[in-house]
Amino acid sequence: SPRLRGGGLGTRLLREMAREGIAKFGARELSLFVRRDNEAAHRLYQRLGFREAPYPDPAFMTDSRYMIATSLPEA
């Protein structure tokens, strides 16, 4: 919700999901898709260390960006 942006909820949610993935599955890398028109989410993911990366099937990526992070910064 645009009215709730800036309160830190997205950051907290992403960090918690990363902790769960690492703890439960031994993940060494985190990845996600973000719609190209969702600039607020894209900025959040970049701030948390995600970087755009090529996706193996470019035809799949018509309206999304693929992003990868190897870790998330702590609070």
Short mmCIF file of C-alpha atoms in Angstrom, two decimals:
data_model
loop_
_atom_site.label_atom_id
_atom_site.label_comp_id
_atom_site.label_asym_id
_atom_site.label_seq_id
_atom_site.Cartn_x
_atom_site.Cartn_y
_atom_site.Cartn_z
CA SER A 1 0.00 0.00 0.00
CA PRO A 2 1.48 3.38 -0.98
CA ARG A 3 0.24 4.93 2.27
CA LEU A 4 2.30 2.47 4.33
CA ARG A 5 5.58 2.93 2.44
CA GLY A 6 8.61 4.06 4.37
CA GLY A 7 7.67 2.34 7.63
CA GLY A 8 10.18 -0.49 7.29
CA LEU A 9 7.68 -3.32 6.90
CA GLY A 10 9.07 -4.48 3.53
CA THR A 11 12.60 -4.49 4.90
CA ARG A 12 11.57 -6.51 7.95
CA LEU A 13 9.61 -9.00 5.84
CA LEU A 14 12.45 -9.56 3.39
CA ARG A 15 15.02 -10.02 6.14
CA GLU A 16 12.81 -12.54 7.92
CA MET A 17 12.16 -14.49 4.71
CA ALA A 18 15.90 -14.53 4.00
CA ARG A 19 16.66 -15.82 7.51
CA GLU A 20 14.05 -18.58 7.11
CA GLY A 21 15.36 -19.62 3.69
CA ILE A 22 18.93 -19.75 4.90
CA ALA A 23 18.06 -21.60 8.12
CA LYS A 24 15.61 -24.12 6.65
CA PHE A 25 17.06 -24.74 3.23
CA GLY A 26 20.70 -23.72 3.51
CA ALA A 27 20.21 -21.16 0.76
CA ARG A 28 23.39 -19.44 -0.38
CA GLU A 29 21.65 -17.09 -2.76
CA LEU A 30 18.33 -15.26 -2.72
CA SER A 31 16.41 -14.39 -5.87
CA LEU A 32 13.18 -12.70 -6.81
CA PHE A 33 11.22 -11.19 -9.64
CA VAL A 34 9.95 -7.62 -9.55
CA ARG A 35 7.67 -5.99 -12.09
CA ARG A 36 9.45 -3.39 -14.21
CA ASP A 37 6.86 -0.75 -13.32
CA ASN A 38 7.22 -1.29 -9.55
CA GLU A 39 9.99 1.24 -8.87
CA ALA A 40 9.36 1.40 -5.11
CA ALA A 41 9.93 -2.34 -4.73
CA HIS A 42 12.94 -2.21 -7.05
CA ARG A 43 14.56 0.48 -4.86
CA LEU A 44 13.85 -1.56 -1.72
CA TYR A 45 15.47 -4.67 -3.18
CA GLN A 46 18.50 -2.71 -4.37
CA ARG A 47 18.89 -1.14 -0.94
CA LEU A 48 18.90 -4.64 0.55
CA GLY A 49 21.67 -5.84 -1.76
CA PHE A 50 19.76 -7.38 -4.67
CA ARG A 51 21.23 -6.79 -8.11
CA GLU A 52 19.69 -7.42 -11.50
CA ALA A 53 20.92 -10.57 -13.21
CA PRO A 54 20.23 -12.28 -16.51
CA TYR A 55 17.52 -14.93 -16.38
CA PRO A 56 18.05 -18.18 -18.31
CA ASP A 57 14.84 -17.72 -20.32
CA PRO A 58 14.70 -14.08 -21.50
CA ALA A 59 11.27 -14.62 -23.09
CA PHE A 60 9.89 -15.12 -19.58
CA MET A 61 11.16 -11.71 -18.46
CA THR A 62 9.01 -9.42 -20.60
CA ASP A 63 7.54 -7.41 -17.72
CA SER A 64 9.77 -8.39 -14.80
CA ARG A 65 13.32 -8.00 -13.56
CA TYR A 66 15.22 -10.92 -12.05
CA MET A 67 17.30 -9.97 -9.01
CA ILE A 68 19.80 -11.91 -6.88
CA ALA A 69 21.47 -11.29 -3.51
CA THR A 70 24.00 -13.40 -1.65
CA SER A 71 23.04 -11.92 1.72
CA LEU A 72 20.98 -9.13 3.21
CA PRO A 73 22.44 -6.39 5.41
CA GLU A 74 21.42 -6.53 9.05
CA ALA A 75 19.35 -3.78 10.62
#
